[in-house]
Amino acid sequence: MELEERNKRVLQAVIDSYIASGAPIGSSVLVKRFDFGVSSATLRNIMAELEELGYLTHPHTSAGRIPTDRGYRYYIDSLISVENDADEFGDQLRQAPPLHGDDINDLMEEASRFLATLSHCAGVVVAPSEPEVNYRHIEFVRLRGRQVLIIFVTDGGTVQNKLIELDESVRQHDLNVFSSYLDEELEHWSLPEIRQRVLERLAEEKRLFVKLMEETYQASQQVRERESEKVYIGGASQMLESPEFATVERMKALLKAFEDKYKLLKLLDRSVAAQGIKVFIGSENPNFEMQGCSMIVSSYKAGTNIVGTLGVIGPTRMQYKQVIQVVDYTSKLLSKLLEERFQRGIER
Amino acid sequence: MELEERNKRVLQAVIDSYIASGAPIGSSVLVKRFDFGVSSATLRNIMAELEELGYLTHPHTSAGRIPTDRGYRYYIDSLISVENDADEFGDQLRQAPPLHGDDINDLMEEASRFLATLSHCAGVVVAPSEPEVNYRHIEFVRLRGRQVLIIFVTDGGTVQNKLIELDESVRQHDLNVFSSYLDEELEHWSLPEIRQRVLERLAEEKRLFVKLMEETYQASQQVRERESEKVYIGGASQMLESPEFATVERMKALLKAFEDKYKLLKLLDRSVAAQGIKVFIGSENPNFEMQGCSMIVSSYKAGTNIVGTLGVIGPTRMQYKQVIQVVDYTSKLLSKLLEERFQRGIER
DNA sequence: TATTAGCACTCTATGCGCATGAGTGCTAAG
DNA sequence: CTTAGCACTCATGCGCATAGAGTGCTAATA
């Protein structure tokens, strides 16, 4: 499986050139632009060998070589090294205008645009799925008659809300009492635990509260579901700039995929578990109408260990080295911002 | 300015045919498909006349006629009649799956997809701008240290929130006291009025409350700004189906325009004032990178008289008659839903 | 005076042939 | 193992001829 050193260098040269130019790379181009110390004929032999192994292909007999998905995979895994330190692009990255949204939704949207701008691809951010949310505060507001608005505030300052309808009318005072009760309990227990306690202890005694607790619990489930489906996509039109999407068919397919955010979410979520950067190349994206697309994703931390996913989707032929840096940088940046947000509250 | 009856009918025939087929309409097609009782030569003369007047044009000498924007305008204003009653499309419309989101944001998004699906265009819904919001409840939640989350609940059940940072730490108890105070006052006064009262009456006496009031007021302004920028776009890829967007350039321009939601907002907002359906054809859309696009918009009421805008954007060559029905139906549907939402609360 | 038939004209779209050039694969010599 | 050389393939672009659609105009007609 391990290639000869020279062949590696040729493969890298082909892929680099192809990424840069977008046109199939012939042996003569390699001779002109690189110094392998061999003739074009030898390069042809090497390229034929690389094609044999499945790393390269050519669109027709008399055309130059282009990388296959497998070739890109090898390129990512073995050929490029991403040095975060001290290269011009890294500096450029650090000089990018920072994110500053104080609302968490704004922040996510900003981050997706940030990714898009710097990578010239579509930026995608999936909001933290928060499997174990700690609510800090739960508030009930009586709207009109039997309508009650439940407001959930998480530790991180995210606010979610859900409108419920009770069987009977209820006084705001009772709601306040219950809210205070919940607030106190929330310091020690999670919502499911509190629910358990209420069900056990209050049973018949305070029907209203039991009822309210049930409604609240269900609402929190629903809210969490809705919340966990949040996908932010920024700069989708960015990636249409690249010539690979010059055909209308492809563009349409791509946009359809973007509109079906849920599919995207599932795809991205699968990679959440892994730490660090993951790269999915072309056909490696399963059941996704995105032939010719690559995804570069990373996860980010929010506060303690609540984790979301973020990344970019672009043409298979993209500037992997730079884009990987962008994704890495952004995930760290976002983690830091969320951490700060968290800390800023704790101290004092 | 008024055309002869026969010429009108020819113009309508040409536009109808063109909308149906998408190809330039020649005199022979008209003879075949319609029964004007005249020969193709006469029709040629009539069409030449209509071209003279600016209603038709032809892409090159030996091609059939296609409508100009002016032609479409005349078509909309004078030629088509939209009977809401008893036609098959109306029935089809009423059989469409209803909207059911209970959260107001969900509802808007659903509505935009509803529009898109039924019109085969991109659906756009602009959230009510609520120039005079009546807050029903304002809640303060102390997060950590000096961070306080302000939660605004409007009459309609919309929840908005904003994180602020105070100079000094504050106890939740004080926040609760202030919140109760506000709640009582909110029944009689609007937020700016309350602010005025607090500033006048409490002046030096209770510095914390004055401070809090100021912060709350500012936050409410900011929140309103953010909220009023909400534009929901559904099914943008729908409209790319039509052959007019077969060129990549156009598609890109269009998508860029969609991404810049703010521009769209301003455009749509301008037509809010008018009641009923408005149709903007092609070049009538000012400074909008949407050559070849038409917009059909209407306004909807939410509760009493808070008003939003909704509509579709599609190719100039669209099924105006049907799409106008769709937009009309949707705006009424949404108004009704919001009204119900409002009523359901009031009764008991 | 309005309509119509007829015809020349224009322009597009399509297909074919051909030349060009890029790039390969193969072979035989170094 | 490398290289020079050569035949071969294929996409691309250009020129040209042709077919067909549709018009505009003119002269005849009702």
Coordinates of N, CA and C (backbone and C1' of nucleotides) in Angstrom, one line a residue, chain B residues 6 38-39 42 60-62, chain C residues 3-6 10-12:
Chain B
R6 N -60.2 42.7 -30.2 CA -59.6 41.5 -30.9 C -58.1 41.5 -30.5
V38 N -59.5 34.4 -38.4 CA -58.7 35.2 -39.3 C -57.5 34.4 -39.7
S39 N -56.8 34.8 -40.7 CA -55.6 34.0 -41.2 C -54.4 34.4 -40.4
T42 N -53.1 38.0 -41.0 CA -53.7 39.1 -40.2 C -53.2 39.1 -38.7
H60 N -35.4 37.3 -32.2 CA -34.7 37.6 -33.4 C -35.7 37.6 -34.6
T61 N -35.3 38.0 -35.7 CA -36.2 38.3 -36.8 C -37.1 37.1 -37.1
S62 N -36.6 35.9 -37.1 CA -37.4 34.8 -37.6 C -37.9 34.0 -36.4
Chain C
dT3 P -59.5 43.2 -40.5 O5' -59.2 42.2 -41.7 C5' -60.3 41.5 -42.3 C4' -59.9 40.7 -43.5 C3' -58.8 39.6 -43.1 O3' -59.4 38.4 -43.5 C1' -58.1 40.8 -45.0
dT4 P -58.7 37.0 -43.0 O5' -57.9 36.6 -44.3 C5' -58.6 36.5 -45.5 C4' -57.6 36.4 -46.7 C3' -56.5 35.3 -46.4 O3' -56.6 34.4 -47.5 C1' -55.6 37.4 -47.3
dA5 P -56.1 32.9 -47.2 O5' -55.2 32.8 -48.5 C5' -55.6 33.2 -49.8 C4' -54.4 33.6 -50.7 C3' -53.3 32.5 -50.6 O3' -52.9 32.1 -51.9 C1' -52.4 34.7 -50.2
dG6 P -51.9 31.0 -52.2 O5' -50.6 31.8 -52.5 C5' -50.7 33.0 -53.3 C4' -49.4 33.6 -53.4 C3' -48.2 32.7 -53.3 O3' -47.3 33.1 -54.3 C1' -48.0 34.4 -51.7
dT10 P -32.2 39.4 -46.4 O5' -32.5 39.0 -44.9 C5' -33.6 39.5 -44.2 C4' -33.7 38.8 -42.8 C3' -32.3 38.5 -42.2 O3' -32.3 38.8 -40.9 C1' -33.7 36.5 -42.3
dC11 P -30.9 39.1 -40.2 O5' -30.9 37.9 -39.1 C5' -32.0 37.7 -38.3 C4' -32.1 36.3 -37.9 C3' -30.8 35.7 -37.4 O3' -30.9 35.5 -36.0 C1' -32.0 34.2 -38.8
dT12 P -29.7 34.8 -35.2 O5' -30.3 33.3 -35.0 C5' -31.6 33.2 -34.6 C4' -31.9 31.7 -34.4 C3' -30.9 30.9 -33.7 O3' -31.5 30.0 -32.8 C1' -31.3 30.0 -35.9

